[in-house]
PDB file of C-alpha atoms in Angstrom:
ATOM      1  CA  UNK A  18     134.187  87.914 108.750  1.00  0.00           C
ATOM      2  CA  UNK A  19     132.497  89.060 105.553  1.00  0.00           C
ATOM      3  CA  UNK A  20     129.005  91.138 105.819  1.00  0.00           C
ATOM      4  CA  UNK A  21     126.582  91.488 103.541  1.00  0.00           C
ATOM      5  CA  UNK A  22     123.827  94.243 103.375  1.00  0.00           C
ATOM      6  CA  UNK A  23     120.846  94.432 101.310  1.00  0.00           C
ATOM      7  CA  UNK A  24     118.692  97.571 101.235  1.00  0.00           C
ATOM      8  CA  UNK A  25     116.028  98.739 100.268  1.00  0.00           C
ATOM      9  CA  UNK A  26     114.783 102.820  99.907  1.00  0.00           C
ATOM     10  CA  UNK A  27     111.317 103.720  99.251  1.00  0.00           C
ATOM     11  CA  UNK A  28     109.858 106.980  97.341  1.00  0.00           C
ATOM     12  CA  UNK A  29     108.594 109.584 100.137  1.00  0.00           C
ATOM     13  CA  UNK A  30     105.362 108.274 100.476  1.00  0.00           C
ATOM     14  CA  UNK A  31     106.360 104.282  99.356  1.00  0.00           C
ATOM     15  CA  UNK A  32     106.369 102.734 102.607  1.00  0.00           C
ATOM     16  CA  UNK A  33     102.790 104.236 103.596  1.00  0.00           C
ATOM     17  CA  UNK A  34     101.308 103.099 100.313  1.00  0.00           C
ATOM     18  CA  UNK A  35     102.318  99.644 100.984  1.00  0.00           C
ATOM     19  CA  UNK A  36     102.197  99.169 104.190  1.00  0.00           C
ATOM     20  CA  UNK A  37      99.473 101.507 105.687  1.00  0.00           C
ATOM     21  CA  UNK A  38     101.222 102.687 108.542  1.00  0.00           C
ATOM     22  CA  UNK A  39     102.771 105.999 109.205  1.00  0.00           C
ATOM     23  CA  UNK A  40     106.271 106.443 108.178  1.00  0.00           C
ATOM     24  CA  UNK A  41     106.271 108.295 111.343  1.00  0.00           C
ATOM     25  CA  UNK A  42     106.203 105.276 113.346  1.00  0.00           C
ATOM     26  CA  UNK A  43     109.295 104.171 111.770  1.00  0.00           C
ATOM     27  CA  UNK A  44     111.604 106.986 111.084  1.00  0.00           C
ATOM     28  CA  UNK A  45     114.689 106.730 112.882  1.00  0.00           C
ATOM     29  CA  UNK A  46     113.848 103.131 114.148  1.00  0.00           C
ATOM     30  CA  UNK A  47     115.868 100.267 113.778  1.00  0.00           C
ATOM     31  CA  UNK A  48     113.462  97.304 113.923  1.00  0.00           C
ATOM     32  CA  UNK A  49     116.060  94.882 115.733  1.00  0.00           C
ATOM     33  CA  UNK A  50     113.797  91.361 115.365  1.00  0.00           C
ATOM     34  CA  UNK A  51     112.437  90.112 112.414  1.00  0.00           C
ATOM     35  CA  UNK A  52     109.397  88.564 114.853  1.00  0.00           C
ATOM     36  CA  UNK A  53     108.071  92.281 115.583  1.00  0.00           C
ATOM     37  CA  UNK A  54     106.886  92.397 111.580  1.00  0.00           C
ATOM     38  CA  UNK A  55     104.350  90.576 109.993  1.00  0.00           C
ATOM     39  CA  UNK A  56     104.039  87.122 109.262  1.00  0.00           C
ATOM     40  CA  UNK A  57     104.830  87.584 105.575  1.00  0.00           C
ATOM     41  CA  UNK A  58     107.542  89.404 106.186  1.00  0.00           C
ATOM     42  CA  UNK A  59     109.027  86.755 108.486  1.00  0.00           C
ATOM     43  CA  UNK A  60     108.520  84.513 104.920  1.00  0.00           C
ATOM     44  CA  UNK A  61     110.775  87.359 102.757  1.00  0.00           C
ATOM     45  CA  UNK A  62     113.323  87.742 105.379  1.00  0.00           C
ATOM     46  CA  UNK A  63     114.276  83.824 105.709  1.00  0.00           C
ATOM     47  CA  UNK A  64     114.015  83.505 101.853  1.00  0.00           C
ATOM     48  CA  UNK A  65     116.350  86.592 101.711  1.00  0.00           C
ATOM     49  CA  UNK A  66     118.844  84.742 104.343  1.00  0.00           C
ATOM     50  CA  UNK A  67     118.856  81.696 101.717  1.00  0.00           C
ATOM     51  CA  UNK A  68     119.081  83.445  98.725  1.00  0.00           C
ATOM     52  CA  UNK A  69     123.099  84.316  97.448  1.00  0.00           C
ATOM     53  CA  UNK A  70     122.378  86.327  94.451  1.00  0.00           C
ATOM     54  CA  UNK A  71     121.753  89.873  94.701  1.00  0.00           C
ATOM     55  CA  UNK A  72     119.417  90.037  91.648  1.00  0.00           C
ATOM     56  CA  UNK A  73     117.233  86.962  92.963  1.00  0.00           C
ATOM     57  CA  UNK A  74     117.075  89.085  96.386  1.00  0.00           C
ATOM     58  CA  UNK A  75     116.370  91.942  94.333  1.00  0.00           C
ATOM     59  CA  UNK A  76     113.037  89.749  93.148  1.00  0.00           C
ATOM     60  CA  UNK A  77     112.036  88.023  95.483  1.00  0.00           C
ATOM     61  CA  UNK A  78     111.603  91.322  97.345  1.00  0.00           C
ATOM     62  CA  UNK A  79     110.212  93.296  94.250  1.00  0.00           C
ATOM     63  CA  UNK A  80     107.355  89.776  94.119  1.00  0.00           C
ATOM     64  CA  UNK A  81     106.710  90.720  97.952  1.00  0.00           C
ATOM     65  CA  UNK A  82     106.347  94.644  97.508  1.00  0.00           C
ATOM     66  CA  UNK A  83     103.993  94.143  94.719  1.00  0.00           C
ATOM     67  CA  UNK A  84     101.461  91.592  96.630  1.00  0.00           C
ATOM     68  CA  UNK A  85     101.755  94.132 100.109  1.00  0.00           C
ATOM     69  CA  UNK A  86     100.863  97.067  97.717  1.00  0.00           C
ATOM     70  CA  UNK A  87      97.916  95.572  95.771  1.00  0.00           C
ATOM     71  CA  UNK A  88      96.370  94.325  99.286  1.00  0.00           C
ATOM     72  CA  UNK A  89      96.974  97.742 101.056  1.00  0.00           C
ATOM     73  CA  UNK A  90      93.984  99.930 101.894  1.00  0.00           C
ATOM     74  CA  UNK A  91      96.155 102.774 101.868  1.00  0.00           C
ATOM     75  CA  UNK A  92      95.474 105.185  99.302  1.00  0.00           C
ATOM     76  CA  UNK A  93      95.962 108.369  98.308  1.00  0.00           C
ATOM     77  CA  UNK A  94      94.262 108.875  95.411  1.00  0.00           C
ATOM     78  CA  UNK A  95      95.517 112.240  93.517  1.00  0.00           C
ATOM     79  CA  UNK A  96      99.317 111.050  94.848  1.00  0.00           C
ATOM     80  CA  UNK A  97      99.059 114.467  96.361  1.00  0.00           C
ATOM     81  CA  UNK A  98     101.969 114.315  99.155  1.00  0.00           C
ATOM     82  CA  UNK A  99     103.838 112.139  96.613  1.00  0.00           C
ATOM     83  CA  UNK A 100     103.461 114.640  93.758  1.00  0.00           C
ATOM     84  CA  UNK A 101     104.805 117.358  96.808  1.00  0.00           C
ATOM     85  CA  UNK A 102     107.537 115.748  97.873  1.00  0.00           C
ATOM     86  CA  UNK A 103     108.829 115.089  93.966  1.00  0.00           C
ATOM     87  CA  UNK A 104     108.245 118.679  93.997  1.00  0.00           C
ATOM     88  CA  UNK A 105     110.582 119.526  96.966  1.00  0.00           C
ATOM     89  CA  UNK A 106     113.542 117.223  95.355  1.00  0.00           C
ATOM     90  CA  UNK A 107     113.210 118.755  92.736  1.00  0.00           C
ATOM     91  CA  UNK A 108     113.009 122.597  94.058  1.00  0.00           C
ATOM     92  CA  UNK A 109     115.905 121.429  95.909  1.00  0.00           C
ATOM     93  CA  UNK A 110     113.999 121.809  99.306  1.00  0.00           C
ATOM     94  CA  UNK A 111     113.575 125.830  98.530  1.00  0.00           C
ATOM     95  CA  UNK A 112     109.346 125.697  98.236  1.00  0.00           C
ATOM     96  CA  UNK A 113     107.538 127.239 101.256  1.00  0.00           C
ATOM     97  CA  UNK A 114     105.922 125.260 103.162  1.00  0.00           C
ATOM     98  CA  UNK A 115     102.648 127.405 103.023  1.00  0.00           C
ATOM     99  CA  UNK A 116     102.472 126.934  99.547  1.00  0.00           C
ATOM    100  CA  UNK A 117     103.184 123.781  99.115  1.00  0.00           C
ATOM    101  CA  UNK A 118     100.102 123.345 101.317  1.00  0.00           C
ATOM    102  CA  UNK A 119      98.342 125.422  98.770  1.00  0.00           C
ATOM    103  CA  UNK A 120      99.873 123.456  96.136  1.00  0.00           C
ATOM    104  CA  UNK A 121      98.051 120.306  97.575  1.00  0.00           C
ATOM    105  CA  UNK A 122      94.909 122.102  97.946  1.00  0.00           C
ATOM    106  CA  UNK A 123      94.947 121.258 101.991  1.00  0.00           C
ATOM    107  CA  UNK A 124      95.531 123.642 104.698  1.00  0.00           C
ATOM    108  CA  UNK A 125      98.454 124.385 106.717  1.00  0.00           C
ATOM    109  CA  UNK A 126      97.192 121.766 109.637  1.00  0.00           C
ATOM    110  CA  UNK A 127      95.873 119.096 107.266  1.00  0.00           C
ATOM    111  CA  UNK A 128      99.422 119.282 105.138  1.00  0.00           C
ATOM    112  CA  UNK A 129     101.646 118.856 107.577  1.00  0.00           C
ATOM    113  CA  UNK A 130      99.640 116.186 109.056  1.00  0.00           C
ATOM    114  CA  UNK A 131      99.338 114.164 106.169  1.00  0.00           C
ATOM    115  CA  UNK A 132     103.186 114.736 104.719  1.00  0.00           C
ATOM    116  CA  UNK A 133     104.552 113.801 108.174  1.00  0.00           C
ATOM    117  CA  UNK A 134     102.154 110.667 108.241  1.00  0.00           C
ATOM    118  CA  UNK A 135     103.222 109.570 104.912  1.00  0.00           C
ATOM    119  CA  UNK A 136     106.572 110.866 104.490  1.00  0.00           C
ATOM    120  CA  UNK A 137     107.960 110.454 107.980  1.00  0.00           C
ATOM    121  CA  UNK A 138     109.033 113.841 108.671  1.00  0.00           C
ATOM    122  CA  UNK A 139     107.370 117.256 108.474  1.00  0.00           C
ATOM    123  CA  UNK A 140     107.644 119.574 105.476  1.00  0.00           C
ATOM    124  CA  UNK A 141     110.036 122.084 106.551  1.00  0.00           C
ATOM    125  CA  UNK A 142     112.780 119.545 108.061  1.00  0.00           C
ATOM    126  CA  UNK A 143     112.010 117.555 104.626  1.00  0.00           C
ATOM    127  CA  UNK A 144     112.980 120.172 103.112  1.00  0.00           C
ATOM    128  CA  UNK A 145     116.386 120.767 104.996  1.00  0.00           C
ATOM    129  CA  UNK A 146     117.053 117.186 104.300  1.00  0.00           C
ATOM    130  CA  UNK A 147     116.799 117.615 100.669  1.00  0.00           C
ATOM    131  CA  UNK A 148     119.150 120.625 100.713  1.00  0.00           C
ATOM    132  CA  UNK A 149     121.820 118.403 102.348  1.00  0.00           C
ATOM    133  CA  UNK A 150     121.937 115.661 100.323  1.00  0.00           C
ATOM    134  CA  UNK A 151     122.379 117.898  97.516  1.00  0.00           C
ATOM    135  CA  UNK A 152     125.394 119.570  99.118  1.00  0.00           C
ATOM    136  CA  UNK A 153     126.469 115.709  99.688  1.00  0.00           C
ATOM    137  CA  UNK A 154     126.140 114.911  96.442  1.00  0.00           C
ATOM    138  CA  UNK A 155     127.463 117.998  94.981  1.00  0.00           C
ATOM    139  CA  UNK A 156     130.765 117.886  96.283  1.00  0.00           C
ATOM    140  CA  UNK A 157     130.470 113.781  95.623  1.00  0.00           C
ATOM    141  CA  UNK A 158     130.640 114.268  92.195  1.00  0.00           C
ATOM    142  CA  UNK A 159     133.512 116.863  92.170  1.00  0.00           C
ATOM    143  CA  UNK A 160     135.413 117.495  95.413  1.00  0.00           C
ATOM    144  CA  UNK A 161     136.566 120.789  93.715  1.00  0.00           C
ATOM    145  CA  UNK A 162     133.897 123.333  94.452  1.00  0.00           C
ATOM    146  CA  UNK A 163     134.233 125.605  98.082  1.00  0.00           C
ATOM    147  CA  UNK A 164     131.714 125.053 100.234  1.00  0.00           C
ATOM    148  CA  UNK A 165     130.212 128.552  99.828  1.00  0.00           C
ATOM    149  CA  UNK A 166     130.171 127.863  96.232  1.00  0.00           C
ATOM    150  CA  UNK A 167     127.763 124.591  97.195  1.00  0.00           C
ATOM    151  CA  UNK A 168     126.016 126.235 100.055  1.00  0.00           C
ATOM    152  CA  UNK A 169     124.871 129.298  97.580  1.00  0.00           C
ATOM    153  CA  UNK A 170     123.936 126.739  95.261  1.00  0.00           C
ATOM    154  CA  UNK A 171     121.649 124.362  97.863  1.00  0.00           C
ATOM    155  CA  UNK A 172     119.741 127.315  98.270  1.00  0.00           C
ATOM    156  CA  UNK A 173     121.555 128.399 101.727  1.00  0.00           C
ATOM    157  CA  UNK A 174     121.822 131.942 102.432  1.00  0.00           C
ATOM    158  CA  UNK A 175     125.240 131.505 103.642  1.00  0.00           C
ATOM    159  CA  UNK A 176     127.803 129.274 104.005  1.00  0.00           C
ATOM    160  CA  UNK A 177     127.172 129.476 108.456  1.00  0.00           C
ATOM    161  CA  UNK A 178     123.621 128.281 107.379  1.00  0.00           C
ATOM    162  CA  UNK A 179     124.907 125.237 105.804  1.00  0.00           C
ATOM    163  CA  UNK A 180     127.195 124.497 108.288  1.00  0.00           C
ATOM    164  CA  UNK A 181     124.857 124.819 110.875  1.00  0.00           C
ATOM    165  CA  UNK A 182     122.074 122.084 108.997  1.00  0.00           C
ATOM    166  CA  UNK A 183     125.537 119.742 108.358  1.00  0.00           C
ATOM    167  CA  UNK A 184     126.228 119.665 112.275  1.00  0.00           C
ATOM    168  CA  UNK A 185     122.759 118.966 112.573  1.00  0.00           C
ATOM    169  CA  UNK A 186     122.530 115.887 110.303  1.00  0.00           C
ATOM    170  CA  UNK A 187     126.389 114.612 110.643  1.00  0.00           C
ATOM    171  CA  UNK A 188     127.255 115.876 114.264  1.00  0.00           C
ATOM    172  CA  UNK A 189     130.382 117.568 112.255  1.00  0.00           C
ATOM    173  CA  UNK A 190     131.419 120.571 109.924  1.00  0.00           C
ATOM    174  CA  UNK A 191     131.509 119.517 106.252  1.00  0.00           C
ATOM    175  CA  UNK A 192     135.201 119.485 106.443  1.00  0.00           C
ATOM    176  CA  UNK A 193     135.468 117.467 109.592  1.00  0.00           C
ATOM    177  CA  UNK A 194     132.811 114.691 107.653  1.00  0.00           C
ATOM    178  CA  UNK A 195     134.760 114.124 104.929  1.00  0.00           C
ATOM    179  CA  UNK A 196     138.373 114.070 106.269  1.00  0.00           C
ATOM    180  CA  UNK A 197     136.958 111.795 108.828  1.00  0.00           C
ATOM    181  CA  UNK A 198     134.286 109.575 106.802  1.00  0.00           C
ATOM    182  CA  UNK A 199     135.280 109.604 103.068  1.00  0.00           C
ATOM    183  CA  UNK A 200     132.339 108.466 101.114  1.00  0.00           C
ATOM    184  CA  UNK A 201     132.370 104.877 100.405  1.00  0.00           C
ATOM    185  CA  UNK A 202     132.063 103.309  97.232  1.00  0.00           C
ATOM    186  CA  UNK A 203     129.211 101.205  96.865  1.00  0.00           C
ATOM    187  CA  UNK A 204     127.586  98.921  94.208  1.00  0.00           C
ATOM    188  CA  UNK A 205     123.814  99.790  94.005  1.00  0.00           C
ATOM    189  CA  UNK A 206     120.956  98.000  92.024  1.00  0.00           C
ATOM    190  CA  UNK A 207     118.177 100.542  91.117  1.00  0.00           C
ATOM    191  CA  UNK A 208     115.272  99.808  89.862  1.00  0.00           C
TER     192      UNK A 208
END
């Protein structure tokens, strides 16, 4: 039997500016039944089950986006957290948390309140999550490098650090993960 998966991945603070609810609520939550979400939702999901093509998917659920995030009362003005968590990708997750609260002109309290409401996570494991993917993605692109060589360059301060933050997100050493799991190849539409 064939599957088919459709996904969709929001910026940090996406899902709160649509929707108005904390990402909070939802991180690591499978929503099992359609019928827990919205009635407009139900409406996407059984055009999505009709629809074949990937790209009319793709737009139908662009359409739907668009009229959630023009009706939200969710704002955050500046894009403060937003602008902070572009800031952590692109820091690699190596900012300090107290001055990325400085950063956003909030304090320490009111930072991590509002990141973890609108990102889903607090700043610090953010952070760590960032730093991982990067390893991920560094040895994606070229199995060749050691891990020490891609721990030093995620920012670790050694490679028992990294390893450490891998068990933590994969349950298994970075060796282990990718003799076990090699990465799939995947077609993805961006946008």
């Amino acid at each position: 039997q064939r599957h088919r998966f459709f996904s969709i991945q929001f910026q940090p603070t996406g899902f709160y500016r649509i929707f108005g609810i904390p990402a909070v609520v939802f991180t690591n939550l499978m929503v099992q039944s359609p019928e827990d979400c919205k009635k407009s939702f139900l409406f996407l999901y059984e055009q999505l089950r009709e629809t074949r093509e990937i790209n009319d998917m793709k737009t139908r659920c662009e359409n739907y986006l668009l009229r959630e995030l023009v009706s939200s009362t969710a704002k955050d003005p500046y894009n403060g957290i937003l602008f902070i968590a572009s800031r952590i990708v692109k820091s690699v997750g190596w900012l300090p948390v107290e001055k990325l609260a400085s950063e956003a002109n909030m304090s320490l309290k009111t930072f991590e309140r509002k990141f973890t409401e609108q990102v889903g996570v607090r700043p610090k494991l953010y952070n760590r999550i960032v730093r991982f993917n990067k390893a991920l993605a560094m040895k994606r692109g070229s199995p060749s490098p050691h891990w020490t060589s891609i721990a030093h360059a995620c920012g670790y301060f050694d490679q028992m650090h990294f390893i450490k933050d891998f068990k933590l997100f994969s349950g298994v050493t970075p060796t282990d993960f990718f003799r076990q799991s090699p990465l799939p190849n995947e077609d993805v539409l961006k946008t």
